[in-house]
Short mmCIF file of C-alpha atoms in Angstrom, two decimals:
data_model
loop_
_atom_site.label_atom_id
_atom_site.label_comp_id
_atom_site.label_asym_id
_atom_site.label_seq_id
_atom_site.Cartn_x
_atom_site.Cartn_y
_atom_site.Cartn_z
CA MET J 84 29.66 -3.22 -30.51
CA THR J 85 29.70 0.57 -30.82
CA ASP J 86 27.52 3.45 -29.76
CA ALA J 87 26.58 3.89 -33.42
CA ARG J 88 24.19 0.93 -33.26
CA PRO J 89 20.59 2.08 -33.85
CA GLN J 90 18.33 2.61 -30.81
CA PRO J 91 19.03 -0.32 -28.43
CA ILE J 92 16.27 -1.28 -26.00
CA PRO J 93 17.01 0.67 -22.81
CA PRO J 94 17.35 -1.14 -19.49
CA SER J 95 14.27 0.67 -18.20
CA PRO J 96 11.47 2.10 -20.35
CA SER J 97 11.89 5.64 -21.65
CA PRO J 98 8.98 8.09 -21.92
CA ALA J 99 8.26 6.60 -25.38
CA VAL J 100 7.71 3.22 -23.75
CA PRO J 101 5.33 3.65 -20.76
CA ALA J 102 5.78 1.52 -17.68
CA LYS J 103 2.29 1.14 -16.27
CA ARG J 104 2.93 -2.56 -15.70
CA TRP J 105 5.14 -1.69 -12.74
CA ALA J 106 2.30 0.30 -11.14
CA TYR J 107 -0.50 -2.17 -11.87
CA VAL J 108 0.82 -5.73 -11.88
CA ILE J 109 3.45 -5.57 -9.11
CA PRO J 110 1.46 -3.78 -6.33
CA VAL J 111 -1.71 -5.85 -6.83
CA ALA J 112 0.30 -9.09 -6.82
CA ALA J 113 2.39 -7.96 -3.84
CA ILE J 114 -0.61 -7.12 -1.67
CA MET J 115 -2.25 -10.40 -2.66
CA TYR J 116 0.79 -12.38 -1.51
CA MET J 117 1.23 -10.24 1.61
CA LEU J 118 -2.16 -11.56 2.67
CA ALA J 119 -1.08 -15.12 1.86
CA TYR J 120 2.12 -14.68 3.84
CA LEU J 121 0.15 -13.24 6.75
CA ASP J 122 -2.09 -16.29 6.86
CA ARG J 123 0.99 -18.52 6.65
CA ASN J 124 3.19 -16.79 9.22
CA ASN J 125 0.73 -15.33 11.76
CA VAL J 126 1.06 -18.61 13.63
CA SER J 127 4.67 -17.69 14.50
CA VAL J 128 3.41 -14.66 16.48
CA ILE J 129 0.48 -16.58 17.94
CA LEU J 130 2.31 -19.69 19.19
CA PRO J 131 4.18 -18.02 22.10
CA TYR J 132 0.85 -16.68 23.41
CA MET J 133 -1.41 -19.74 23.19
CA HIS J 134 -0.84 -20.25 26.94
CA GLY J 135 -1.26 -24.00 26.96
CA ASP J 136 -4.19 -24.16 24.53
CA LEU J 137 -4.14 -27.44 22.59
CA GLU J 138 -1.18 -28.51 24.82
CA LEU J 139 1.54 -27.97 22.22
CA SER J 140 5.17 -28.85 22.99
CA ASN J 141 8.01 -27.09 21.16
CA ALA J 142 8.17 -30.02 18.72
CA ASP J 143 4.40 -29.74 18.21
CA LYS J 144 4.74 -26.02 17.52
CA GLY J 145 7.45 -26.77 14.97
CA LEU J 146 5.11 -29.31 13.38
CA VAL J 147 2.30 -26.73 13.23
CA GLY J 148 4.62 -24.42 11.32
CA GLY J 149 6.09 -27.17 9.16
CA ILE J 150 3.05 -29.23 8.16
CA PHE J 151 1.82 -26.26 6.12
CA PHE J 152 4.62 -27.08 3.66
CA VAL J 153 3.59 -30.71 3.30
CA GLY J 154 0.25 -29.48 1.93
CA TYR J 155 2.11 -26.79 -0.02
CA VAL J 156 3.69 -29.39 -2.33
CA PHE J 157 0.60 -30.79 -4.04
CA LEU J 158 -0.62 -27.93 -6.25
CA GLN J 159 2.77 -26.53 -7.28
CA ILE J 160 3.09 -28.20 -10.66
CA PRO J 161 -0.65 -28.41 -11.47
CA ALA J 162 -1.11 -24.69 -10.72
CA ALA J 163 1.99 -23.76 -12.73
CA ILE J 164 0.72 -25.71 -15.74
CA LEU J 165 -2.77 -24.23 -15.38
CA ALA J 166 -1.27 -20.75 -15.21
CA GLN J 167 0.82 -21.35 -18.33
CA ARG J 168 -1.79 -23.21 -20.42
CA TRP J 169 -5.03 -21.68 -19.14
CA SER J 170 -4.83 -18.49 -17.05
CA ALA J 171 -2.58 -17.33 -14.22
CA ARG J 172 -5.17 -14.69 -13.30
CA LYS J 173 -8.01 -17.20 -12.87
CA THR J 174 -5.81 -19.80 -11.17
CA VAL J 175 -4.70 -17.31 -8.49
CA LEU J 176 -8.27 -16.02 -8.02
CA ILE J 177 -9.62 -19.50 -7.23
CA LEU J 178 -6.74 -20.26 -4.86
CA MET J 179 -7.11 -16.88 -3.13
CA VAL J 180 -10.74 -17.52 -2.21
CA ALA J 181 -9.95 -21.09 -1.08
CA TRP J 182 -7.01 -20.15 1.14
CA GLY J 183 -8.93 -17.25 2.73
CA LEU J 184 -11.72 -19.60 3.78
CA ALA J 185 -9.21 -22.19 5.02
CA ALA J 186 -7.34 -19.55 7.05
CA SER J 187 -10.51 -18.37 8.80
CA LEU J 188 -11.64 -21.91 9.54
CA SER J 189 -8.28 -22.68 11.20
CA GLY J 190 -9.36 -20.43 14.08
CA LEU J 191 -12.19 -22.84 14.90
CA VAL J 192 -10.05 -25.91 15.65
CA GLN J 193 -10.51 -27.65 19.00
CA THR J 194 -7.70 -30.22 19.08
CA LYS J 195 -4.04 -30.50 18.16
CA SER J 196 -4.87 -32.88 15.30
CA GLN J 197 -7.43 -30.46 13.89
CA PHE J 198 -4.84 -27.67 14.02
CA TYR J 199 -2.40 -29.82 12.04
CA ALA J 200 -5.12 -30.60 9.48
CA ALA J 201 -6.12 -26.94 9.15
CA ARG J 202 -2.53 -25.88 8.52
CA PHE J 203 -2.14 -28.66 5.94
CA VAL J 204 -5.25 -27.51 4.05
CA LEU J 205 -4.08 -23.89 4.16
CA GLY J 206 -0.75 -24.95 2.66
CA PHE J 207 -2.54 -27.02 0.02
CA PHE J 208 -4.44 -24.02 -1.36
CA GLU J 209 -1.61 -21.50 -0.98
CA GLY J 210 0.85 -23.83 -2.68
CA GLY J 211 -0.15 -23.04 -6.24
CA VAL J 212 -0.07 -19.26 -5.90
CA TRP J 213 3.71 -18.72 -6.00
CA PRO J 214 4.47 -20.53 -9.30
CA ALA J 215 1.31 -19.10 -10.91
CA VAL J 216 2.42 -15.53 -10.15
CA LEU J 217 5.95 -16.26 -11.41
CA ILE J 218 4.40 -17.40 -14.70
CA LEU J 219 2.35 -14.19 -14.76
CA LEU J 220 5.43 -12.02 -14.21
CA ALA J 221 7.28 -13.88 -16.96
CA SER J 222 4.59 -12.66 -19.36
CA TRP J 223 4.98 -9.03 -18.26
CA PHE J 224 8.70 -8.44 -17.61
CA PRO J 225 11.67 -9.27 -19.90
CA LEU J 226 14.68 -11.07 -18.45
CA ARG J 227 16.74 -7.94 -17.85
CA GLU J 228 13.92 -6.67 -15.58
CA ARG J 229 13.01 -10.04 -14.08
CA ALA J 230 15.02 -10.01 -10.84
CA ARG J 231 13.74 -6.51 -9.98
CA ALA J 232 10.17 -7.51 -10.84
CA ASN J 233 10.50 -10.69 -8.78
CA ALA J 234 12.07 -8.82 -5.85
CA LEU J 235 9.49 -6.02 -5.86
CA TRP J 236 6.72 -8.61 -5.83
CA MET J 237 8.54 -10.79 -3.28
CA ALA J 238 9.10 -7.70 -1.13
CA CYS J 239 5.66 -8.66 0.12
CA LEU J 240 7.38 -11.34 2.26
CA PRO J 241 9.36 -9.05 4.61
CA LEU J 242 6.80 -6.25 4.14
CA SER J 243 4.06 -8.55 5.37
CA SER J 244 6.04 -9.20 8.54
CA VAL J 245 6.80 -5.48 8.96
CA PHE J 246 3.10 -4.60 9.02
CA MET J 247 1.42 -7.79 10.09
CA ALA J 248 3.60 -8.90 13.01
CA PRO J 249 2.73 -5.73 14.99
CA LEU J 250 -0.90 -6.06 13.86
CA SER J 251 -1.08 -9.67 15.04
CA GLY J 252 0.57 -8.69 18.32
CA TRP J 253 -1.89 -5.84 18.86
CA MET J 254 -4.85 -8.08 17.99
CA LEU J 255 -3.63 -10.69 20.48
CA ASP J 256 -3.73 -8.06 23.21
CA HIS J 257 -7.42 -7.44 22.42
CA ALA J 258 -8.75 -10.80 21.22
CA SER J 259 -8.08 -14.52 21.47
CA TRP J 260 -5.73 -16.24 19.05
CA ARG J 261 -8.79 -17.91 17.51
CA TRP J 262 -10.36 -14.59 16.54
CA VAL J 263 -7.02 -13.38 15.15
CA LEU J 264 -6.93 -16.35 12.76
CA VAL J 265 -10.59 -15.97 11.77
CA LEU J 266 -10.36 -12.22 11.08
CA GLN J 267 -7.03 -12.40 9.23
CA GLY J 268 -8.46 -14.95 6.80
CA MET J 269 -11.07 -12.48 5.49
CA PRO J 270 -8.98 -9.86 3.57
CA PRO J 271 -8.08 -12.29 0.72
CA LEU J 272 -11.78 -12.66 -0.03
CA VAL J 273 -12.02 -8.89 -0.54
CA TRP J 274 -8.76 -8.56 -2.47
CA ALA J 275 -9.92 -11.24 -4.91
CA LEU J 276 -12.22 -8.59 -6.46
CA VAL J 277 -9.31 -6.17 -6.92
CA TRP J 278 -7.20 -8.92 -8.45
CA TRP J 279 -9.91 -9.83 -10.96
CA PHE J 280 -10.34 -6.30 -12.31
CA ALA J 281 -6.72 -5.07 -12.14
CA VAL J 282 -4.68 -8.01 -13.47
CA ALA J 283 -4.49 -9.55 -16.95
CA ASP J 284 -2.60 -12.63 -18.07
CA ARG J 285 -0.54 -10.75 -20.67
CA PRO J 286 -0.13 -7.21 -21.99
CA ALA J 287 -2.37 -7.75 -25.03
CA GLN J 288 -5.32 -8.51 -22.71
CA ALA J 289 -4.94 -5.52 -20.37
CA ARG J 290 -7.30 -2.59 -20.93
CA TRP J 291 -5.12 -0.10 -19.04
CA ILE J 292 -1.86 -0.62 -20.98
CA SER J 293 -0.83 1.36 -24.07
CA ARG J 294 -0.16 -0.37 -27.38
CA ALA J 295 3.43 0.92 -27.30
CA GLU J 296 4.12 -0.70 -23.93
CA ALA J 297 2.41 -3.96 -24.88
CA ASP J 298 4.42 -4.21 -28.11
CA HIS J 299 7.66 -3.38 -26.30
CA VAL J 300 7.10 -6.11 -23.70
CA GLU J 301 6.05 -8.74 -26.20
CA ARG J 302 9.02 -8.05 -28.53
CA SER J 303 11.48 -8.13 -25.63
CA ILE J 304 10.12 -11.40 -24.23
CA ALA J 305 10.10 -12.98 -27.70
CA ALA J 306 13.78 -12.02 -28.09
CA ASP J 307 14.58 -13.54 -24.69
CA GLU J 308 12.87 -16.80 -25.66
CA ALA J 309 14.67 -16.98 -29.00
CA ALA J 310 18.06 -16.62 -27.26
CA LYS J 311 17.50 -19.53 -24.86
CA PRO J 312 18.94 -22.98 -25.60
CA PRO J 313 16.43 -25.69 -26.54
CA ALA J 314 15.40 -28.05 -23.72
CA GLY J 315 15.90 -31.34 -25.54
CA SER J 316 12.64 -32.29 -27.23
CA GLY J 317 10.92 -29.45 -25.39
CA SER J 318 9.05 -31.83 -23.07
CA TYR J 319 8.57 -31.18 -19.35
CA LEU J 320 10.58 -34.30 -18.55
CA ASP J 321 13.56 -32.99 -20.50
CA ALA J 322 13.37 -29.71 -18.60
CA VAL J 323 13.35 -31.21 -15.11
CA LYS J 324 16.11 -33.71 -15.98
CA GLN J 325 18.53 -30.85 -16.63
CA LYS J 326 21.33 -30.62 -14.09
CA SER J 327 20.64 -26.93 -13.45
CA VAL J 328 17.03 -27.63 -12.43
CA LEU J 329 18.09 -30.40 -10.04
CA VAL J 330 20.71 -28.10 -8.52
CA LEU J 331 18.16 -25.31 -8.09
CA ILE J 332 15.85 -27.73 -6.24
CA GLY J 333 18.71 -28.56 -3.87
CA VAL J 334 19.67 -24.92 -3.37
CA TYR J 335 16.10 -23.93 -2.62
CA PHE J 336 15.51 -26.83 -0.20
CA PHE J 337 18.57 -26.12 1.94
CA TRP J 338 18.07 -22.35 1.83
CA ILE J 339 14.37 -22.56 2.70
CA THR J 340 15.09 -24.96 5.57
CA GLY J 341 17.22 -22.23 7.15
CA PHE J 342 14.83 -19.48 6.05
CA TYR J 343 11.65 -20.83 7.64
CA GLY J 344 13.45 -22.33 10.62
CA PHE J 345 14.63 -18.80 11.40
CA ASN J 346 11.33 -17.09 10.53
CA LEU J 347 9.04 -19.28 12.61
CA TRP J 348 11.14 -19.01 15.75
CA LEU J 349 12.13 -15.33 15.43
CA PRO J 350 9.20 -14.01 17.54
CA SER J 351 9.94 -16.60 20.23
CA VAL J 352 13.60 -15.50 20.36
CA ILE J 353 12.57 -11.84 20.59
CA LYS J 354 10.06 -12.69 23.34
CA GLU J 355 12.96 -14.26 25.24
CA LEU J 356 15.13 -11.16 24.67
CA THR J 357 12.36 -8.92 26.06
CA HIS J 358 11.98 -11.16 29.13
CA ASP J 359 8.42 -12.19 28.20
CA GLY J 360 7.30 -8.84 26.82
CA SER J 361 3.73 -8.21 25.71
CA SER J 362 2.55 -9.48 22.34
CA THR J 363 2.36 -5.91 21.01
CA GLU J 364 5.98 -5.23 22.05
CA VAL J 365 7.20 -8.48 20.53
CA GLY J 366 5.25 -7.80 17.33
CA LEU J 367 6.77 -4.32 16.95
CA LEU J 368 10.31 -5.56 17.59
CA THR J 369 9.79 -8.45 15.17
CA ALA J 370 9.06 -5.90 12.43
CA ILE J 371 12.55 -4.36 12.70
CA PRO J 372 14.56 -7.24 11.14
CA PHE J 373 12.05 -7.52 8.30
CA THR J 374 12.23 -3.79 7.55
CA ILE J 375 15.98 -4.12 7.06
CA ALA J 376 15.47 -7.32 5.04
CA LEU J 377 13.11 -5.47 2.67
CA ALA J 378 15.70 -2.81 1.78
CA VAL J 379 18.52 -5.34 1.32
CA MET J 380 16.34 -7.64 -0.76
CA ILE J 381 15.47 -4.92 -3.31
CA ALA J 382 19.04 -3.57 -3.44
CA ASN J 383 20.46 -7.04 -4.05
CA ALA J 384 17.99 -7.69 -6.88
CA ALA J 385 18.85 -4.37 -8.55
CA TRP J 386 22.56 -5.24 -8.34
CA SER J 387 21.84 -8.68 -9.80
CA ASP J 388 19.96 -7.21 -12.80
CA ARG J 389 22.65 -4.60 -13.38
CA THR J 390 25.57 -7.06 -13.32
CA GLY J 391 23.93 -10.35 -14.32
CA ARG J 392 25.72 -12.08 -11.41
CA ARG J 393 22.87 -14.26 -10.19
CA ARG J 394 24.99 -16.88 -8.38
CA GLN J 395 26.87 -14.32 -6.31
CA ALA J 396 23.64 -12.50 -5.47
CA VAL J 397 22.36 -15.76 -3.95
CA ALA J 398 25.53 -17.11 -2.34
CA VAL J 399 27.06 -14.02 -0.69
CA PRO J 400 24.00 -13.08 1.42
CA LEU J 401 23.66 -16.69 2.60
CA VAL J 402 27.30 -16.72 3.75
CA VAL J 403 26.56 -13.56 5.76
CA GLY J 404 23.47 -15.27 7.19
CA ILE J 405 25.48 -18.28 8.32
CA ALA J 406 27.96 -16.06 10.17
CA ALA J 407 25.18 -14.03 11.82
CA LEU J 408 23.24 -17.13 12.92
CA LEU J 409 26.32 -18.66 14.54
CA LEU J 410 27.45 -15.40 16.18
CA GLY J 411 23.95 -14.89 17.53
CA GLN J 412 24.30 -18.05 19.58
CA ALA J 413 27.71 -17.01 20.94
CA VAL J 414 27.09 -13.42 22.08
CA ASP J 415 25.32 -12.15 25.17
CA GLY J 416 23.14 -9.10 25.55
CA ALA J 417 19.81 -8.19 24.01
CA LEU J 418 21.14 -5.46 21.70
CA PRO J 419 23.95 -7.48 20.02
CA ARG J 420 21.62 -10.44 19.55
CA MET J 421 18.92 -8.19 18.09
CA LEU J 422 21.42 -6.68 15.64
CA LEU J 423 22.47 -10.15 14.52
CA LEU J 424 18.82 -11.15 14.08
CA CYS J 425 18.49 -8.15 11.74
CA VAL J 426 21.56 -9.21 9.75
CA THR J 427 20.26 -12.79 9.50
CA ALA J 428 16.84 -11.66 8.30
CA ALA J 429 18.38 -9.46 5.60
CA ALA J 430 20.69 -12.28 4.52
CA VAL J 431 18.03 -14.99 4.14
CA TYR J 432 15.62 -12.71 2.26
CA ALA J 433 18.16 -11.11 -0.11
CA PRO J 434 18.48 -14.03 -2.59
CA TYR J 435 14.79 -14.17 -3.55
CA GLY J 436 14.78 -11.91 -6.63
CA PRO J 437 18.01 -13.22 -8.23
CA PHE J 438 17.23 -16.87 -7.46
CA TRP J 439 13.83 -16.83 -9.18
CA ALA J 440 15.29 -15.04 -12.20
CA ILE J 441 17.57 -18.03 -12.88
CA PRO J 442 14.95 -20.58 -14.11
CA GLY J 443 13.53 -18.12 -16.64
CA GLN J 444 17.07 -17.40 -17.80
CA LEU J 445 17.77 -21.08 -18.41
CA LEU J 446 14.50 -22.51 -19.71
CA ARG J 447 12.07 -21.60 -22.44
CA PHE J 448 8.60 -20.39 -21.43
CA GLU J 449 6.84 -23.58 -22.51
CA VAL J 450 8.78 -25.68 -19.98
CA VAL J 451 9.73 -23.18 -17.27
CA ALA J 452 6.29 -23.49 -15.62
CA VAL J 453 6.72 -27.10 -14.53
CA ALA J 454 10.38 -26.51 -13.61
CA MET J 455 9.51 -23.61 -11.29
CA GLY J 456 6.63 -25.61 -9.83
CA LEU J 457 8.95 -28.51 -9.09
CA ILE J 458 11.66 -26.27 -7.61
CA ASN J 459 9.14 -24.57 -5.36
CA ALA J 460 7.36 -27.80 -4.40
CA LEU J 461 10.40 -29.84 -3.41
CA GLY J 462 12.38 -26.87 -2.15
CA ASN J 463 9.62 -25.79 0.18
CA LEU J 464 9.74 -29.12 1.96
CA GLY J 465 12.54 -27.30 3.75
CA GLY J 466 9.77 -25.20 5.25
CA PHE J 467 8.70 -28.35 7.08
CA ALA J 468 12.20 -29.46 8.01
CA GLY J 469 13.47 -26.14 9.41
CA PRO J 470 10.74 -25.27 11.95
CA TYR J 471 10.37 -28.86 13.10
CA LEU J 472 14.13 -29.37 13.55
CA VAL J 473 14.49 -26.24 15.68
CA GLY J 474 11.48 -27.19 17.83
CA TRP J 475 12.58 -30.81 18.26
CA LEU J 476 16.18 -29.88 19.09
CA THR J 477 15.00 -27.21 21.53
CA ASP J 478 12.93 -29.83 23.38
CA ALA J 479 15.80 -32.33 23.27
CA THR J 480 18.57 -29.98 24.42
CA GLY J 481 16.68 -27.32 26.38
CA SER J 482 18.22 -24.62 24.19
CA SER J 483 17.72 -23.19 20.70
CA VAL J 484 21.50 -23.04 20.12
CA THR J 485 21.76 -26.49 18.52
CA GLY J 486 18.75 -25.84 16.29
CA PHE J 487 20.12 -22.60 14.90
CA ALA J 488 23.54 -24.17 14.39
CA VAL J 489 21.90 -26.90 12.31
CA LEU J 490 20.10 -24.23 10.26
CA SER J 491 23.50 -22.67 9.55
CA GLY J 492 24.66 -26.02 8.20
CA PHE J 493 21.70 -26.18 5.82
CA LEU J 494 22.46 -22.68 4.53
CA ALA J 495 26.09 -23.73 3.98
CA VAL J 496 24.97 -26.60 1.74
CA ALA J 497 22.86 -24.14 -0.28
CA VAL J 498 25.93 -21.92 -0.75
CA ALA J 499 28.03 -24.85 -1.92
CA LEU J 500 25.39 -25.97 -4.42
CA VAL J 501 24.79 -22.56 -5.97
CA THR J 502 28.52 -21.81 -6.14
CA LEU J 503 29.73 -25.13 -7.51
CA GLY J 504 26.64 -26.74 -9.07
CA LEU J 505 25.70 -23.72 -11.19
CA ARG J 506 29.27 -22.72 -12.06
CA THR J 507 28.69 -23.15 -15.79
CA GLY J 508 24.93 -23.30 -15.78
CA THR J 509 23.81 -19.67 -15.87
CA ARG J 510 24.46 -17.03 -18.49
CA PRO J 511 24.74 -13.33 -17.66
CA VAL J 512 21.74 -11.19 -18.54
CA ARG J 513 22.51 -9.15 -21.63
CA ARG J 514 23.61 -5.61 -20.87
CA LEU J 515 22.58 -2.53 -22.77
CA SER J 516 25.49 -2.67 -25.20
CA GLU J 517 24.64 -6.28 -26.04
CA GLU J 518 20.95 -5.73 -26.79
CA ALA J 519 19.72 -6.18 -30.31
CA PRO J 520 18.23 -3.08 -31.91
CA GLU J 521 14.53 -2.69 -31.25
CA GLY J 522 12.60 -4.31 -34.03
CA ALA J 523 15.62 -6.27 -35.30
#
């Protein structure tokens, strides 16, 4: 390859190829999922301040956080297929309205069993949103942009905690936990209108995009698809039987077990460090680790797109997270423990963009929908295992040390799987010098 090759597609659009998709699709999708993540994770801020309401033990609190992910499984594959065959835009709209109503109704529960049921229903409706948006992004961003697009959208996860944890803490100082849940379920109903008018399923359907940008995106994605290996007969069964898909399910399960086990109990740990500080204080301090996680998450995705090293961009942060989790249980003092909480948060969030770029790199568009739905569905069962394990072990041992040590073990399995199981399974993203000439 030489520099004399005619006009390769640049890694980021030049002035001749506008980039409105970054300003329209990503922010609207990110805010939408910030609201979903708020309704999923606000319970972690609320639980330490329920003051005996519903008589929840630590194991019960872990079950409240974890049962969400049992419901989360059911719509993963159906929503992914609907998004791919029908409309990602319409699929997300329906789910957004349903989860907003379910989130508000969860503030009206009167018993422990009703709280479990409400969290299950919330997970049921939120479950289809993630794979549907990934399908949407796959129609808007070529592979060489995919990890950055994924990470910028998924930045809504730590960003939600940065803004919403202090908000939930402040609201708890002025209203009951019930009213917090009711009020925080309403914004998705409003944002559904923005989503409907701002988002299109693909560039050709968007009224705000230029013809030049739409053509550029469609040509680039078509070239990506043509370069992928065939998935057997092209059936969904052939896709999910591939070793790489099974490995990705395992990686995601063990990673997410550690991820949500840490996330749910983070406010409780910070409350302990502040010697039972106010909910506003705990909410503000909880935002600090997630602010750091946001910056690291985007930087890691940019590095992954630039180098094509997806496996390393997943494995290295998780190794750092394991070390920080274990050290956090061994050191004394509020400041050192807080610093290690920040490192752990950054480490468990950093793999998101690179990880979700891998399925689209391996599988053709017609089968990647069900594969991503399956990875997310089965992997997110770790969201049940992690919170519940920490709560149960805390009750059993009287300390969170054992629980967080177990979470470290789960992260270690994820590192082993992504390092060894995908050793020959992923191809580097093509760099600039390897791109075919535009229009070739």
